[in-house]
Amino acid sequence: MRTLILLLLFCFSLAANAQVVAEHEMKAAYLYNFAYLFDWPDSKRANFHVCILGDEEVGVAMQSYYERRVNGQRMVIARLTTPTPIRSCDILYVGAGEIVNLPKIRNILGNQPTLTVTDKGSLQAVGITLALEGKRLMFDVNLEHCERASLKPKPTLLELARSVRKATDGEIKTPPAGR
Amino acid sequence: MSLALALFHHPVRATGAEDLAVLPFEQLVKREVVTGSTLVRQISDSPSAVAIVTAEDIRAYGYRTIADVINSMRGLYTTSDRRYQYMGGRGFGAPGDYTGRIMVLIDGYVTQDSLFNQAYIDESGLLDLALVERVEYVPGTGSVTYGNNAMLGIINIVTRKGGDFNGLQLSGEAGSHDTYRQRATFGKRFENGADLLLSASAMDSQGQNLYFPAYDTPGNNHGWANGLDDERNKRFFGKFSLDGLSIEAGYVDRRKSVPTQPTQFSVFNTPFTIDDENSYLNASYETDLGLQLYSASRFYYGYYAYENQRVINDPDPYAQRRHQAQWWGVDQKFVGKWFANHSILFGMEYRNDFRQNLRRTYYSSGWNVTSDLQESYSRNMTSVYMADEYRFHERWRLNVGARYDKASDLEGNWSPRIALIYQPDFRTTLKASYSEAFRMPNADDRSTYGAGATPEYVAAKELVVQHDLDRNMRITGSLYEYRRSRQQVYVDGLGDYAAVGSSLSKGGELEFEARWDNGIRARTSGAWQHSHDTTGRDAVNSPNLLGKFQLTSPLPGESIRAGLEAQYLGSRLTTERRRLGGVALANLTFSSERKWHGLSASFSIRNLFDRNYEVVSPFNWAPGTGIDALRMDGRTYWFQLNVDL
């Protein structure tokens, strides 16, 4: 019993000085920023849909951005279990749990303007991949894929990307951010 | 900042996320990130401290049955009477109490049979451990989600995918006491995402000639039961999944000889066999109906048959039991995520136990039927449930839920749960919960207690702390109290059983878990429990102290992994209130770290130091002779070889 109380106190003391950003919170923050860093095709929908598939932690962290406004639309977070309704998504984050379904996801979406984001796997099939390098969360942009989906990344996004893959030249490195 | 937020009428947000949201992207990308834990994460979002054993652990520590897995978990232990393995923990686990006051699920299917509400965790269980991806133990009552029976907690078994095997695997095992097993498993993931897993296995064990001091009389073969410890089983399993659809079926038939003398009517050292047959079909479909509504639909069917043959001490010397049960059910569950801070779960279940037959037949020495008693029961049950997880602050969640179960032969019953969850930071979670659960009388209870068969209840309180010291290490602590009521007790004045008993268990558990990048994993836990039974005295077969220690590491050369496990079972009382001393047992396993031309192998030594020890037995027909304890096996060996074709 005493051990547990000590443990409790210990946890609280640790909690007090925690000033670091957890990986899943950072991912959610990136997804939120991506909403602003693209020119989206005109949409008639009142809501801007950010969908999280296959990662409960990112999904929960993303809830903090619920109902923020993006280009006049209301941001709605959808934590999905299956890829069935993904055609309604503006941004779709595919977590580790659903990465095996990527070919299928690509099939469903076709060339519709949905920005797909993943952690792993080849950049080929998605718009942006996130990658941890040292203690920084980096991202690579697949311009070819974005263009096909009629998504126009803003210059800021391309500047800050670790790499940008273009339609013709394969992979072009931008000035390295970080190390 | 919070004032500004209040003015703008935003929902309350914690500063961490708020900082990130207002930070320009240029600065955000420069922020340092702390990666998530390397420790295995729980799937179920339960207001309790979940313990998890993965396929990796199963291999590293050479587990062969779900009972082995349970035995390795914090605060749990199993007891064998050489018929079945029984599970105990947190004051549950009275001698002979079938593993039934906990719910054991395989991919969401409730495995308990509908006659005894027993979950089969030994070789009579439905699954080969090679097919198991992970086992989660969720302590705390689970009636709010699963209704009937989930009094102590839930054991959730998740099976592996066909893609994990990706081909044909043949496996052969050999172990002490002439034990052999063969298994063939085929698994494949197809281009279109479909996944198929098929498996069949057979186990055959000669067993031992066993000596029982308690039965040692000249008329009883001096206490030796010869050739009466054999066991065999057959298992089949198949699973197909595509998109949200999953169809799964399993079958097991286990036959075991009983070397003991369970009752005064049976005759020692005569053939006594029991046969348990279980099968099920579980079909489910899960999908998202739009962006905010998740739906899971399920149909299940179960079949159970029990048969025993034995010699009894009666002019008509042969007895046979043949029991059978069949049931089916449907469950429709939704999770609505319409509101940012609410996750609303609701659904209903219908279950029909349409066949519950108990049959006892007695034969004369010339094998003519002298008596044939049959009883039939049935029950159908309709349940509705609802729960809301309300995130009223970024760091606080409130989980409130209730389930209502109405059985055809009983009054309706509510099982509520309320839990408060606090996450001061992403590494720490505190959970406090109160819940109530119940257990309906099963067919066997109805046969035993007649009109007196009524539901039994438990109210549980639990406080849990979970803290990740860093990404490799975690501490989990919990304090609990279970109050059980309306238990069946024998009332002398009445000359019969009555549901008037109540009992209390309190305890605490502390676990440390680590998983380093060099392949070393460790877990150690201690559990203290104090339980009173319905008489107000210390509960029988409820050790006050339980300790577990597990360490696994690749050996130099990186091709072989060693797994060492030690378990301490504290002293506990027998039914005759004798105290059996505490015992520490060790198991050692070596397994190949990677495959060599498709070959992999594993070698285990169980009870490494050949300790002599006894467990509490459920037999009580001859007080004073020592039948209240049973000696367990000494050192045993086990070897497994797998070939991937």
JSON list of N, CA and C in Angstrom, two decimals, chain B residues 256-310:
[
{"chain": "B", "resi": 256, "resn": "LYS", "atom": "N", "xyz": [-9.41, -37.43, -21.51]},
{"chain": "B", "resi": 256, "resn": "LYS", "atom": "CA", "xyz": [-8.42, -37.54, -20.43]},
{"chain": "B", "resi": 256, "resn": "LYS", "atom": "C", "xyz": [-8.84, -38.64, -19.48]},
{"chain": "B", "resi": 257, "resn": "SER", "atom": "N", "xyz": [-7.88, -39.41, -19.04]},
{"chain": "B", "resi": 257, "resn": "SER", "atom": "CA", "xyz": [-8.17, -40.37, -17.97]},
{"chain": "B", "resi": 257, "resn": "SER", "atom": "C", "xyz": [-7.98, -39.67, -16.63]},
{"chain": "B", "resi": 258, "resn": "VAL", "atom": "N", "xyz": [-8.81, -40.07, -15.69]},
{"chain": "B", "resi": 258, "resn": "VAL", "atom": "CA", "xyz": [-8.75, -39.43, -14.38]},
{"chain": "B", "resi": 258, "resn": "VAL", "atom": "C", "xyz": [-8.09, -40.40, -13.40]},
{"chain": "B", "resi": 259, "resn": "PRO", "atom": "N", "xyz": [-6.88, -40.08, -12.94]},
{"chain": "B", "resi": 259, "resn": "PRO", "atom": "CA", "xyz": [-6.16, -41.01, -12.06]},
{"chain": "B", "resi": 259, "resn": "PRO", "atom": "C", "xyz": [-6.56, -40.88, -10.59]},
{"chain": "B", "resi": 260, "resn": "THR", "atom": "N", "xyz": [-7.28, -39.84, -10.26]},
{"chain": "B", "resi": 260, "resn": "THR", "atom": "CA", "xyz": [-7.62, -39.61, -8.85]},
{"chain": "B", "resi": 260, "resn": "THR", "atom": "C", "xyz": [-8.95, -40.29, -8.51]},
{"chain": "B", "resi": 261, "resn": "GLN", "atom": "N", "xyz": [-9.35, -40.14, -7.29]},
{"chain": "B", "resi": 261, "resn": "GLN", "atom": "CA", "xyz": [-10.67, -40.61, -6.89]},
{"chain": "B", "resi": 261, "resn": "GLN", "atom": "C", "xyz": [-11.47, -39.38, -6.46]},
{"chain": "B", "resi": 262, "resn": "PRO", "atom": "N", "xyz": [-12.18, -38.77, -7.39]},
{"chain": "B", "resi": 262, "resn": "PRO", "atom": "CA", "xyz": [-12.81, -37.49, -7.09]},
{"chain": "B", "resi": 262, "resn": "PRO", "atom": "C", "xyz": [-13.93, -37.56, -6.06]},
{"chain": "B", "resi": 263, "resn": "THR", "atom": "N", "xyz": [-14.65, -38.68, -6.00]},
{"chain": "B", "resi": 263, "resn": "THR", "atom": "CA", "xyz": [-15.74, -38.79, -5.03]},
{"chain": "B", "resi": 263, "resn": "THR", "atom": "C", "xyz": [-15.66, -40.13, -4.29]},
{"chain": "B", "resi": 264, "resn": "GLN", "atom": "N", "xyz": [-16.39, -40.25, -3.22]},
{"chain": "B", "resi": 264, "resn": "GLN", "atom": "CA", "xyz": [-16.36, -41.49, -2.47]},
{"chain": "B", "resi": 264, "resn": "GLN", "atom": "C", "xyz": [-17.03, -42.64, -3.23]},
{"chain": "B", "resi": 265, "resn": "PHE", "atom": "N", "xyz": [-17.83, -42.29, -4.24]},
{"chain": "B", "resi": 265, "resn": "PHE", "atom": "CA", "xyz": [-18.53, -43.33, -4.99]},
{"chain": "B", "resi": 265, "resn": "PHE", "atom": "C", "xyz": [-17.67, -43.93, -6.08]},
{"chain": "B", "resi": 266, "resn": "SER", "atom": "N", "xyz": [-16.64, -43.18, -6.52]},
{"chain": "B", "resi": 266, "resn": "SER", "atom": "CA", "xyz": [-15.81, -43.74, -7.58]},
{"chain": "B", "resi": 266, "resn": "SER", "atom": "C", "xyz": [-14.79, -44.71, -6.97]},
{"chain": "B", "resi": 267, "resn": "VAL", "atom": "N", "xyz": [-14.26, -45.58, -7.81]},
{"chain": "B", "resi": 267, "resn": "VAL", "atom": "CA", "xyz": [-13.34, -46.61, -7.33]},
{"chain": "B", "resi": 267, "resn": "VAL", "atom": "C", "xyz": [-11.94, -46.28, -7.84]},
{"chain": "B", "resi": 268, "resn": "PHE", "atom": "N", "xyz": [-11.00, -46.21, -6.90]},
{"chain": "B", "resi": 268, "resn": "PHE", "atom": "CA", "xyz": [-9.64, -45.82, -7.23]},
{"chain": "B", "resi": 268, "resn": "PHE", "atom": "C", "xyz": [-8.99, -46.86, -8.14]},
{"chain": "B", "resi": 269, "resn": "ASN", "atom": "N", "xyz": [-8.12, -46.39, -9.04]},
{"chain": "B", "resi": 269, "resn": "ASN", "atom": "CA", "xyz": [-7.36, -47.26, -9.94]},
{"chain": "B", "resi": 269, "resn": "ASN", "atom": "C", "xyz": [-8.25, -48.12, -10.83]},
{"chain": "B", "resi": 270, "resn": "THR", "atom": "N", "xyz": [-9.37, -47.53, -11.28]},
{"chain": "B", "resi": 270, "resn": "THR", "atom": "CA", "xyz": [-10.20, -48.18, -12.29]},
{"chain": "B", "resi": 270, "resn": "THR", "atom": "C", "xyz": [-10.36, -47.17, -13.43]},
{"chain": "B", "resi": 271, "resn": "PRO", "atom": "N", "xyz": [-10.65, -47.65, -14.65]},
{"chain": "B", "resi": 271, "resn": "PRO", "atom": "CA", "xyz": [-10.74, -46.71, -15.77]},
{"chain": "B", "resi": 271, "resn": "PRO", "atom": "C", "xyz": [-11.81, -45.65, -15.54]},
{"chain": "B", "resi": 272, "resn": "PHE", "atom": "N", "xyz": [-11.42, -44.42, -15.76]},
{"chain": "B", "resi": 272, "resn": "PHE", "atom": "CA", "xyz": [-12.33, -43.29, -15.59]},
{"chain": "B", "resi": 272, "resn": "PHE", "atom": "C", "xyz": [-11.89, -42.27, -16.64]},
{"chain": "B", "resi": 273, "resn": "THR", "atom": "N", "xyz": [-12.72, -42.10, -17.63]},
{"chain": "B", "resi": 273, "resn": "THR", "atom": "CA", "xyz": [-12.34, -41.15, -18.68]},
{"chain": "B", "resi": 273, "resn": "THR", "atom": "C", "xyz": [-13.34, -40.02, -18.79]},
{"chain": "B", "resi": 274, "resn": "ILE", "atom": "N", "xyz": [-12.83, -38.85, -19.13]},
{"chain": "B", "resi": 274, "resn": "ILE", "atom": "CA", "xyz": [-13.70, -37.72, -19.41]},
{"chain": "B", "resi": 274, "resn": "ILE", "atom": "C", "xyz": [-13.38, -37.23, -20.81]},
{"chain": "B", "resi": 275, "resn": "ASP", "atom": "N", "xyz": [-14.41, -36.76, -21.47]},
{"chain": "B", "resi": 275, "resn": "ASP", "atom": "CA", "xyz": [-14.25, -36.30, -22.84]},
{"chain": "B", "resi": 275, "resn": "ASP", "atom": "C", "xyz": [-14.96, -34.96, -22.98]},
{"chain": "B", "resi": 276, "resn": "ASP", "atom": "N", "xyz": [-14.22, -33.93, -23.35]},
{"chain": "B", "resi": 276, "resn": "ASP", "atom": "CA", "xyz": [-14.81, -32.59, -23.54]},
{"chain": "B", "resi": 276, "resn": "ASP", "atom": "C", "xyz": [-14.67, -32.21, -25.00]},
{"chain": "B", "resi": 277, "resn": "GLU", "atom": "N", "xyz": [-15.80, -31.86, -25.59]},
{"chain": "B", "resi": 277, "resn": "GLU", "atom": "CA", "xyz": [-15.79, -31.49, -26.99]},
{"chain": "B", "resi": 277, "resn": "GLU", "atom": "C", "xyz": [-16.38, -30.08, -27.10]},
{"chain": "B", "resi": 278, "resn": "ASN", "atom": "N", "xyz": [-15.66, -29.20, -27.75]},
{"chain": "B", "resi": 278, "resn": "ASN", "atom": "CA", "xyz": [-16.13, -27.83, -27.90]},
{"chain": "B", "resi": 278, "resn": "ASN", "atom": "C", "xyz": [-15.97, -27.40, -29.34]},
{"chain": "B", "resi": 279, "resn": "SER", "atom": "N", "xyz": [-16.95, -26.69, -29.87]},
{"chain": "B", "resi": 279, "resn": "SER", "atom": "CA", "xyz": [-16.77, -26.11, -31.20]},
{"chain": "B", "resi": 279, "resn": "SER", "atom": "C", "xyz": [-17.57, -24.83, -31.31]},
{"chain": "B", "resi": 280, "resn": "TYR", "atom": "N", "xyz": [-17.17, -23.99, -32.25]},
{"chain": "B", "resi": 280, "resn": "TYR", "atom": "CA", "xyz": [-17.88, -22.73, -32.42]},
{"chain": "B", "resi": 280, "resn": "TYR", "atom": "C", "xyz": [-17.71, -22.18, -33.82]},
{"chain": "B", "resi": 281, "resn": "LEU", "atom": "N", "xyz": [-18.64, -21.31, -34.15]},
{"chain": "B", "resi": 281, "resn": "LEU", "atom": "CA", "xyz": [-18.56, -20.55, -35.39]},
{"chain": "B", "resi": 281, "resn": "LEU", "atom": "C", "xyz": [-18.83, -19.10, -35.02]},
{"chain": "B", "resi": 282, "resn": "ASN", "atom": "N", "xyz": [-18.01, -18.23, -35.52]},
{"chain": "B", "resi": 282, "resn": "ASN", "atom": "CA", "xyz": [-18.17, -16.81, -35.18]},
{"chain": "B", "resi": 282, "resn": "ASN", "atom": "C", "xyz": [-18.00, -16.02, -36.46]},
{"chain": "B", "resi": 283, "resn": "ALA", "atom": "N", "xyz": [-19.05, -15.30, -36.86]},
{"chain": "B", "resi": 283, "resn": "ALA", "atom": "CA", "xyz": [-18.96, -14.49, -38.07]},
{"chain": "B", "resi": 283, "resn": "ALA", "atom": "C", "xyz": [-19.22, -13.05, -37.71]},
{"chain": "B", "resi": 284, "resn": "SER", "atom": "N", "xyz": [-18.35, -12.17, -38.13]},
{"chain": "B", "resi": 284, "resn": "SER", "atom": "CA", "xyz": [-18.56, -10.77, -37.78]},
{"chain": "B", "resi": 284, "resn": "SER", "atom": "C", "xyz": [-18.30, -9.86, -38.97]},
{"chain": "B", "resi": 285, "resn": "TYR", "atom": "N", "xyz": [-18.95, -8.73, -38.94]},
{"chain": "B", "resi": 285, "resn": "TYR", "atom": "CA", "xyz": [-18.73, -7.75, -39.98]},
{"chain": "B", "resi": 285, "resn": "TYR", "atom": "C", "xyz": [-18.63, -6.38, -39.33]},
{"chain": "B", "resi": 286, "resn": "GLU", "atom": "N", "xyz": [-17.53, -5.72, -39.56]},
{"chain": "B", "resi": 286, "resn": "GLU", "atom": "CA", "xyz": [-17.40, -4.38, -38.99]},
{"chain": "B", "resi": 286, "resn": "GLU", "atom": "C", "xyz": [-17.17, -3.38, -40.10]},
{"chain": "B", "resi": 287, "resn": "THR", "atom": "N", "xyz": [-17.78, -2.22, -39.93]},
{"chain": "B", "resi": 287, "resn": "THR", "atom": "CA", "xyz": [-17.66, -1.20, -40.95]},
{"chain": "B", "resi": 287, "resn": "THR", "atom": "C", "xyz": [-17.91, 0.17, -40.32]},
{"chain": "B", "resi": 288, "resn": "ASP", "atom": "N", "xyz": [-17.50, 1.20, -41.04]},
{"chain": "B", "resi": 288, "resn": "ASP", "atom": "CA", "xyz": [-17.84, 2.54, -40.62]},
{"chain": "B", "resi": 288, "resn": "ASP", "atom": "C", "xyz": [-19.01, 3.01, -41.47]},
{"chain": "B", "resi": 289, "resn": "LEU", "atom": "N", "xyz": [-20.10, 3.37, -40.82]},
{"chain": "B", "resi": 289, "resn": "LEU", "atom": "CA", "xyz": [-21.26, 3.89, -41.54]},
{"chain": "B", "resi": 289, "resn": "LEU", "atom": "C", "xyz": [-21.09, 5.41, -41.55]},
{"chain": "B", "resi": 290, "resn": "GLY", "atom": "N", "xyz": [-20.48, 5.90, -42.59]},
{"chain": "B", "resi": 290, "resn": "GLY", "atom": "CA", "xyz": [-20.15, 7.32, -42.61]},
{"chain": "B", "resi": 290, "resn": "GLY", "atom": "C", "xyz": [-18.94, 7.56, -41.72]},
{"chain": "B", "resi": 291, "resn": "LEU", "atom": "N", "xyz": [-18.64, 8.83, -41.47]},
{"chain": "B", "resi": 291, "resn": "LEU", "atom": "CA", "xyz": [-17.42, 9.15, -40.76]},
{"chain": "B", "resi": 291, "resn": "LEU", "atom": "C", "xyz": [-17.56, 9.06, -39.25]},
{"chain": "B", "resi": 292, "resn": "GLN", "atom": "N", "xyz": [-18.77, 9.05, -38.74]},
{"chain": "B", "resi": 292, "resn": "GLN", "atom": "CA", "xyz": [-18.93, 9.18, -37.29]},
{"chain": "B", "resi": 292, "resn": "GLN", "atom": "C", "xyz": [-19.55, 7.97, -36.60]},
{"chain": "B", "resi": 293, "resn": "LEU", "atom": "N", "xyz": [-19.89, 6.95, -37.37]},
{"chain": "B", "resi": 293, "resn": "LEU", "atom": "CA", "xyz": [-20.57, 5.82, -36.75]},
{"chain": "B", "resi": 293, "resn": "LEU", "atom": "C", "xyz": [-19.92, 4.51, -37.15]},
{"chain": "B", "resi": 294, "resn": "TYR", "atom": "N", "xyz": [-19.45, 3.79, -36.16]},
{"chain": "B", "resi": 294, "resn": "TYR", "atom": "CA", "xyz": [-18.83, 2.49, -36.39]},
{"chain": "B", "resi": 294, "resn": "TYR", "atom": "C", "xyz": [-19.84, 1.41, -36.04]},
{"chain": "B", "resi": 295, "resn": "SER", "atom": "N", "xyz": [-19.88, 0.36, -36.83]},
{"chain": "B", "resi": 295, "resn": "SER", "atom": "CA", "xyz": [-20.84, -0.70, -36.57]},
{"chain": "B", "resi": 295, "resn": "SER", "atom": "C", "xyz": [-20.13, -2.05, -36.59]},
{"chain": "B", "resi": 296, "resn": "ALA", "atom": "N", "xyz": [-20.46, -2.91, -35.64]},
{"chain": "B", "resi": 296, "resn": "ALA", "atom": "CA", "xyz": [-19.93, -4.28, -35.63]},
{"chain": "B", "resi": 296, "resn": "ALA", "atom": "C", "xyz": [-21.10, -5.23, -35.41]},
{"chain": "B", "resi": 297, "resn": "SER", "atom": "N", "xyz": [-21.29, -6.13, -36.34]},
{"chain": "B", "resi": 297, "resn": "SER", "atom": "CA", "xyz": [-22.38, -7.10, -36.26]},
{"chain": "B", "resi": 297, "resn": "SER", "atom": "C", "xyz": [-21.75, -8.48, -36.12]},
{"chain": "B", "resi": 298, "resn": "ARG", "atom": "N", "xyz": [-22.41, -9.31, -35.34]},
{"chain": "B", "resi": 298, "resn": "ARG", "atom": "CA", "xyz": [-21.81, -10.61, -35.07]},
{"chain": "B", "resi": 298, "resn": "ARG", "atom": "C", "xyz": [-22.87, -11.69, -34.91]},
{"chain": "B", "resi": 299, "resn": "PHE", "atom": "N", "xyz": [-22.58, -12.85, -35.46]},
{"chain": "B", "resi": 299, "resn": "PHE", "atom": "CA", "xyz": [-23.41, -14.02, -35.24]},
{"chain": "B", "resi": 299, "resn": "PHE", "atom": "C", "xyz": [-22.50, -15.11, -34.70]},
{"chain": "B", "resi": 300, "resn": "TYR", "atom": "N", "xyz": [-22.97, -15.85, -33.70]},
{"chain": "B", "resi": 300, "resn": "TYR", "atom": "CA", "xyz": [-22.14, -16.94, -33.19]},
{"chain": "B", "resi": 300, "resn": "TYR", "atom": "C", "xyz": [-22.98, -18.16, -32.88]},
{"chain": "B", "resi": 301, "resn": "TYR", "atom": "N", "xyz": [-22.31, -19.31, -32.95]},
{"chain": "B", "resi": 301, "resn": "TYR", "atom": "CA", "xyz": [-22.94, -20.58, -32.64]},
{"chain": "B", "resi": 301, "resn": "TYR", "atom": "C", "xyz": [-21.94, -21.39, -31.84]},
{"chain": "B", "resi": 302, "resn": "GLY", "atom": "N", "xyz": [-22.40, -22.05, -30.80]},
{"chain": "B", "resi": 302, "resn": "GLY", "atom": "CA", "xyz": [-21.49, -22.86, -30.00]},
{"chain": "B", "resi": 302, "resn": "GLY", "atom": "C", "xyz": [-22.07, -24.23, -29.69]},
{"chain": "B", "resi": 303, "resn": "TYR", "atom": "N", "xyz": [-21.18, -25.20, -29.53]},
{"chain": "B", "resi": 303, "resn": "TYR", "atom": "CA", "xyz": [-21.59, -26.56, -29.22]},
{"chain": "B", "resi": 303, "resn": "TYR", "atom": "C", "xyz": [-20.65, -27.12, -28.16]},
{"chain": "B", "resi": 304, "resn": "TYR", "atom": "N", "xyz": [-21.21, -27.79, -27.18]},
{"chain": "B", "resi": 304, "resn": "TYR", "atom": "CA", "xyz": [-20.38, -28.42, -26.17]},
{"chain": "B", "resi": 304, "resn": "TYR", "atom": "C", "xyz": [-20.95, -29.79, -25.82]},
{"chain": "B", "resi": 305, "resn": "ALA", "atom": "N", "xyz": [-20.06, -30.77, -25.70]},
{"chain": "B", "resi": 305, "resn": "ALA", "atom": "CA", "xyz": [-20.51, -32.09, -25.27]},
{"chain": "B", "resi": 305, "resn": "ALA", "atom": "C", "xyz": [-19.52, -32.64, -24.26]},
{"chain": "B", "resi": 306, "resn": "TYR", "atom": "N", "xyz": [-20.04, -33.25, -23.22]},
{"chain": "B", "resi": 306, "resn": "TYR", "atom": "CA", "xyz": [-19.21, -33.86, -22.18]},
{"chain": "B", "resi": 306, "resn": "TYR", "atom": "C", "xyz": [-19.65, -35.29, -22.00]},
{"chain": "B", "resi": 307, "resn": "GLU", "atom": "N", "xyz": [-18.66, -36.15, -21.87]},
{"chain": "B", "resi": 307, "resn": "GLU", "atom": "CA", "xyz": [-19.01, -37.55, -21.63]},
{"chain": "B", "resi": 307, "resn": "GLU", "atom": "C", "xyz": [-18.01, -38.13, -20.65]},
{"chain": "B", "resi": 308, "resn": "ASN", "atom": "N", "xyz": [-18.48, -38.87, -19.67]},
{"chain": "B", "resi": 308, "resn": "ASN", "atom": "CA", "xyz": [-17.52, -39.61, -18.84]},
{"chain": "B", "resi": 308, "resn": "ASN", "atom": "C", "xyz": [-18.01, -41.02, -18.60]},
{"chain": "B", "resi": 309, "resn": "GLN", "atom": "N", "xyz": [-17.07, -41.91, -18.36]},
{"chain": "B", "resi": 309, "resn": "GLN", "atom": "CA", "xyz": [-17.35, -43.31, -18.08]},
{"chain": "B", "resi": 309, "resn": "GLN", "atom": "C", "xyz": [-16.55, -43.65, -16.86]},
{"chain": "B", "resi": 310, "resn": "ARG", "atom": "N", "xyz": [-17.20, -44.25, -15.88]},
{"chain": "B", "resi": 310, "resn": "ARG", "atom": "CA", "xyz": [-16.42, -44.60, -14.69]},
{"chain": "B", "resi": 310, "resn": "ARG", "atom": "C", "xyz": [-17.02, -45.79, -13.95]}
]
